[in-house]
């Protein structure tokens, strides 16, 4: 996993290079939250192409722990672009309504993309619209 903040874009990037176990996954997302607090990041890019799908337990952790912590600890709107492979995108689209994924809670907005350019464009537009 590689975690960086690009000041020129005002985007926090979390890139996975392989599929993590549950402990690594949770630790990485909490590190990203800590960095976001330090730099006051509101725009995130999660490159999930090498990470793959989550286990049901990790999916529950994201929904029940990570996203609420993000809202509680940041306290301002956050925009999370999720970059994934076409296969992962198709899986999500088949099992979830992707248009319904757009928001988590009051402060977290989610976008799902298969193109990094589209994901960055969405983040930049979200900043302009804010």
PDB file of C-alpha atoms in Angstrom:
ATOM      1  CA  UNK A   1       0.000   0.000   0.000  1.00  0.00           C
ATOM      2  CA  UNK A   2       1.209   3.482  -0.799  1.00  0.00           C
ATOM      3  CA  UNK A   3      -0.305   6.526   0.893  1.00  0.00           C
ATOM      4  CA  UNK A   4       0.427  10.024  -0.418  1.00  0.00           C
ATOM      5  CA  UNK A   5      -1.119  13.461  -0.331  1.00  0.00           C
ATOM      6  CA  UNK A   6      -0.861  15.566  -3.477  1.00  0.00           C
ATOM      7  CA  UNK A   7      -1.097  19.198  -2.413  1.00  0.00           C
ATOM      8  CA  UNK A   8      -1.295  20.372  -6.025  1.00  0.00           C
ATOM      9  CA  UNK A   9      -4.531  18.393  -6.480  1.00  0.00           C
ATOM     10  CA  UNK A  10      -5.605  18.435  -2.819  1.00  0.00           C
ATOM     11  CA  UNK A  11      -6.172  14.664  -3.061  1.00  0.00           C
ATOM     12  CA  UNK A  12      -5.130  11.927  -0.647  1.00  0.00           C
ATOM     13  CA  UNK A  13      -4.147   8.805  -2.624  1.00  0.00           C
ATOM     14  CA  UNK A  14      -4.243   5.309  -1.161  1.00  0.00           C
ATOM     15  CA  UNK A  15      -2.941   2.786  -3.692  1.00  0.00           C
ATOM     16  CA  UNK A  16      -2.964  -0.940  -3.083  1.00  0.00           C
ATOM     17  CA  UNK A  17      -0.287  -3.085  -4.723  1.00  0.00           C
ATOM     18  CA  UNK A  18      -1.639  -6.438  -3.545  1.00  0.00           C
ATOM     19  CA  UNK A  19      -4.564  -7.902  -1.680  1.00  0.00           C
ATOM     20  CA  UNK A  20      -4.129  -7.256   2.066  1.00  0.00           C
ATOM     21  CA  UNK A  21      -5.241  -9.391   4.969  1.00  0.00           C
ATOM     22  CA  UNK A  22      -7.830  -7.907   7.343  1.00  0.00           C
ATOM     23  CA  UNK A  23      -5.281  -6.458   9.756  1.00  0.00           C
ATOM     24  CA  UNK A  24      -3.307  -4.772   6.967  1.00  0.00           C
ATOM     25  CA  UNK A  25      -6.465  -3.403   5.385  1.00  0.00           C
ATOM     26  CA  UNK A  26      -7.791  -1.911   8.601  1.00  0.00           C
ATOM     27  CA  UNK A  27      -4.414  -0.485   9.565  1.00  0.00           C
ATOM     28  CA  UNK A  28      -4.011   1.158   6.143  1.00  0.00           C
ATOM     29  CA  UNK A  29      -7.420   2.800   6.201  1.00  0.00           C
ATOM     30  CA  UNK A  30      -6.830   4.127   9.707  1.00  0.00           C
ATOM     31  CA  UNK A  31      -3.419   5.482   8.591  1.00  0.00           C
ATOM     32  CA  UNK A  32      -5.201   7.236   5.731  1.00  0.00           C
ATOM     33  CA  UNK A  33      -7.658   8.758   8.200  1.00  0.00           C
ATOM     34  CA  UNK A  34      -4.790  10.012  10.370  1.00  0.00           C
ATOM     35  CA  UNK A  35      -3.082  11.572   7.353  1.00  0.00           C
ATOM     36  CA  UNK A  36      -6.371  13.158   6.268  1.00  0.00           C
ATOM     37  CA  UNK A  37      -6.703  14.766   9.690  1.00  0.00           C
ATOM     38  CA  UNK A  38      -3.120  16.108   9.477  1.00  0.00           C
ATOM     39  CA  UNK A  39      -3.523  17.677   6.031  1.00  0.00           C
ATOM     40  CA  UNK A  40      -7.276  18.367   6.341  1.00  0.00           C
ATOM     41  CA  UNK A  41      -7.965  16.324   3.216  1.00  0.00           C
ATOM     42  CA  UNK A  42     -11.518  16.187   1.935  1.00  0.00           C
ATOM     43  CA  UNK A  43     -10.776  14.434  -1.380  1.00  0.00           C
ATOM     44  CA  UNK A  44      -9.583  10.833  -1.467  1.00  0.00           C
ATOM     45  CA  UNK A  45      -8.615   8.415  -4.225  1.00  0.00           C
ATOM     46  CA  UNK A  46      -8.697   4.730  -3.313  1.00  0.00           C
ATOM     47  CA  UNK A  47      -6.974   2.700  -6.033  1.00  0.00           C
ATOM     48  CA  UNK A  48      -8.527  -0.710  -5.431  1.00  0.00           C
ATOM     49  CA  UNK A  49      -7.431  -2.372  -8.671  1.00  0.00           C
ATOM     50  CA  UNK A  50      -4.841  -4.582  -6.943  1.00  0.00           C
ATOM     51  CA  UNK A  51      -6.700  -4.837  -3.640  1.00  0.00           C
ATOM     52  CA  UNK A  52      -9.709  -6.713  -4.971  1.00  0.00           C
ATOM     53  CA  UNK A  53     -13.007  -7.405  -3.270  1.00  0.00           C
ATOM     54  CA  UNK A  54     -13.401  -7.309   0.503  1.00  0.00           C
ATOM     55  CA  UNK A  55     -14.435 -10.186   2.700  1.00  0.00           C
ATOM     56  CA  UNK A  56     -17.889  -9.790   4.253  1.00  0.00           C
ATOM     57  CA  UNK A  57     -16.190  -9.072   7.615  1.00  0.00           C
ATOM     58  CA  UNK A  58     -13.996  -6.339   6.141  1.00  0.00           C
ATOM     59  CA  UNK A  59     -16.937  -4.865   4.250  1.00  0.00           C
ATOM     60  CA  UNK A  60     -18.853  -4.700   7.537  1.00  0.00           C
ATOM     61  CA  UNK A  61     -15.833  -3.067   9.233  1.00  0.00           C
ATOM     62  CA  UNK A  62     -15.717  -0.406   6.503  1.00  0.00           C
ATOM     63  CA  UNK A  63     -19.440   0.330   6.900  1.00  0.00           C
ATOM     64  CA  UNK A  64     -19.666   0.084  10.688  1.00  0.00           C
ATOM     65  CA  UNK A  65     -16.260   1.424  11.790  1.00  0.00           C
ATOM     66  CA  UNK A  66     -14.259   3.236   9.120  1.00  0.00           C
ATOM     67  CA  UNK A  67     -16.919   5.437   7.518  1.00  0.00           C
ATOM     68  CA  UNK A  68     -18.435   6.500  10.864  1.00  0.00           C
ATOM     69  CA  UNK A  69     -14.921   7.280  12.176  1.00  0.00           C
ATOM     70  CA  UNK A  70     -14.216   9.325   9.065  1.00  0.00           C
ATOM     71  CA  UNK A  71     -17.385  11.375   9.577  1.00  0.00           C
ATOM     72  CA  UNK A  72     -16.872  11.764  13.330  1.00  0.00           C
ATOM     73  CA  UNK A  73     -13.176  12.594  13.262  1.00  0.00           C
ATOM     74  CA  UNK A  74     -13.102  14.874  10.212  1.00  0.00           C
ATOM     75  CA  UNK A  75     -16.459  16.575  10.706  1.00  0.00           C
ATOM     76  CA  UNK A  76     -16.603  17.996   7.173  1.00  0.00           C
ATOM     77  CA  UNK A  77     -17.749  16.641   3.789  1.00  0.00           C
ATOM     78  CA  UNK A  78     -15.383  14.083   2.255  1.00  0.00           C
ATOM     79  CA  UNK A  79     -15.383  12.762  -1.289  1.00  0.00           C
ATOM     80  CA  UNK A  80     -13.996   9.264  -1.865  1.00  0.00           C
ATOM     81  CA  UNK A  81     -13.293   8.119  -5.421  1.00  0.00           C
ATOM     82  CA  UNK A  82     -12.903   4.344  -5.666  1.00  0.00           C
ATOM     83  CA  UNK A  83     -10.901   3.193  -8.678  1.00  0.00           C
ATOM     84  CA  UNK A  84     -11.434  -0.455  -9.587  1.00  0.00           C
ATOM     85  CA  UNK A  85     -11.057  -2.995 -12.342  1.00  0.00           C
ATOM     86  CA  UNK A  86     -13.901  -3.466 -14.827  1.00  0.00           C
ATOM     87  CA  UNK A  87     -14.554  -6.922 -13.311  1.00  0.00           C
ATOM     88  CA  UNK A  88     -14.862  -5.537  -9.773  1.00  0.00           C
ATOM     89  CA  UNK A  89     -17.043  -2.705 -11.083  1.00  0.00           C
ATOM     90  CA  UNK A  90     -19.330  -5.226 -12.834  1.00  0.00           C
ATOM     91  CA  UNK A  91     -19.549  -7.286  -9.617  1.00  0.00           C
ATOM     92  CA  UNK A  92     -20.591  -4.211  -7.609  1.00  0.00           C
ATOM     93  CA  UNK A  93     -23.048  -3.156 -10.260  1.00  0.00           C
ATOM     94  CA  UNK A  94     -24.617  -6.642 -10.266  1.00  0.00           C
ATOM     95  CA  UNK A  95     -24.949  -6.844  -6.459  1.00  0.00           C
ATOM     96  CA  UNK A  96     -25.541  -3.221  -5.480  1.00  0.00           C
ATOM     97  CA  UNK A  97     -27.123  -0.224  -7.091  1.00  0.00           C
ATOM     98  CA  UNK A  98     -24.076   1.876  -7.920  1.00  0.00           C
ATOM     99  CA  UNK A  99     -26.171   5.043  -8.052  1.00  0.00           C
ATOM    100  CA  UNK A 100     -27.273   4.298  -4.473  1.00  0.00           C
ATOM    101  CA  UNK A 101     -23.652   3.996  -3.310  1.00  0.00           C
ATOM    102  CA  UNK A 102     -23.198   7.749  -3.855  1.00  0.00           C
ATOM    103  CA  UNK A 103     -23.494   8.726  -0.219  1.00  0.00           C
ATOM    104  CA  UNK A 104     -22.626   7.272   3.120  1.00  0.00           C
ATOM    105  CA  UNK A 105     -24.105   9.202   5.997  1.00  0.00           C
ATOM    106  CA  UNK A 106     -24.310  12.966   5.910  1.00  0.00           C
ATOM    107  CA  UNK A 107     -20.691  13.811   5.151  1.00  0.00           C
ATOM    108  CA  UNK A 108     -19.199  11.045   2.992  1.00  0.00           C
ATOM    109  CA  UNK A 109     -19.817  10.971  -0.762  1.00  0.00           C
ATOM    110  CA  UNK A 110     -18.605   7.953  -2.748  1.00  0.00           C
ATOM    111  CA  UNK A 111     -17.803   7.614  -6.424  1.00  0.00           C
ATOM    112  CA  UNK A 112     -16.949   4.370  -8.244  1.00  0.00           C
ATOM    113  CA  UNK A 113     -14.788   4.498 -11.370  1.00  0.00           C
ATOM    114  CA  UNK A 114     -12.802   2.309 -13.747  1.00  0.00           C
ATOM    115  CA  UNK A 115     -10.811   5.264 -15.138  1.00  0.00           C
ATOM    116  CA  UNK A 116      -8.379   7.241 -12.986  1.00  0.00           C
ATOM    117  CA  UNK A 117      -8.947  10.315 -15.142  1.00  0.00           C
ATOM    118  CA  UNK A 118     -12.712  10.160 -14.517  1.00  0.00           C
ATOM    119  CA  UNK A 119     -12.131   9.662 -10.795  1.00  0.00           C
ATOM    120  CA  UNK A 120      -9.808  12.676 -10.526  1.00  0.00           C
ATOM    121  CA  UNK A 121     -12.196  14.763 -12.653  1.00  0.00           C
ATOM    122  CA  UNK A 122     -15.066  13.841 -10.268  1.00  0.00           C
ATOM    123  CA  UNK A 123     -12.979  14.851  -7.254  1.00  0.00           C
ATOM    124  CA  UNK A 124     -11.994  18.164  -8.830  1.00  0.00           C
ATOM    125  CA  UNK A 125     -15.613  18.857  -9.835  1.00  0.00           C
ATOM    126  CA  UNK A 126     -16.746  18.006  -6.301  1.00  0.00           C
ATOM    127  CA  UNK A 127     -14.303  20.582  -4.968  1.00  0.00           C
ATOM    128  CA  UNK A 128     -15.515  23.206  -7.458  1.00  0.00           C
ATOM    129  CA  UNK A 129     -19.166  22.494  -6.552  1.00  0.00           C
ATOM    130  CA  UNK A 130     -18.577  22.643  -2.808  1.00  0.00           C
TER     131      UNK A 130
END
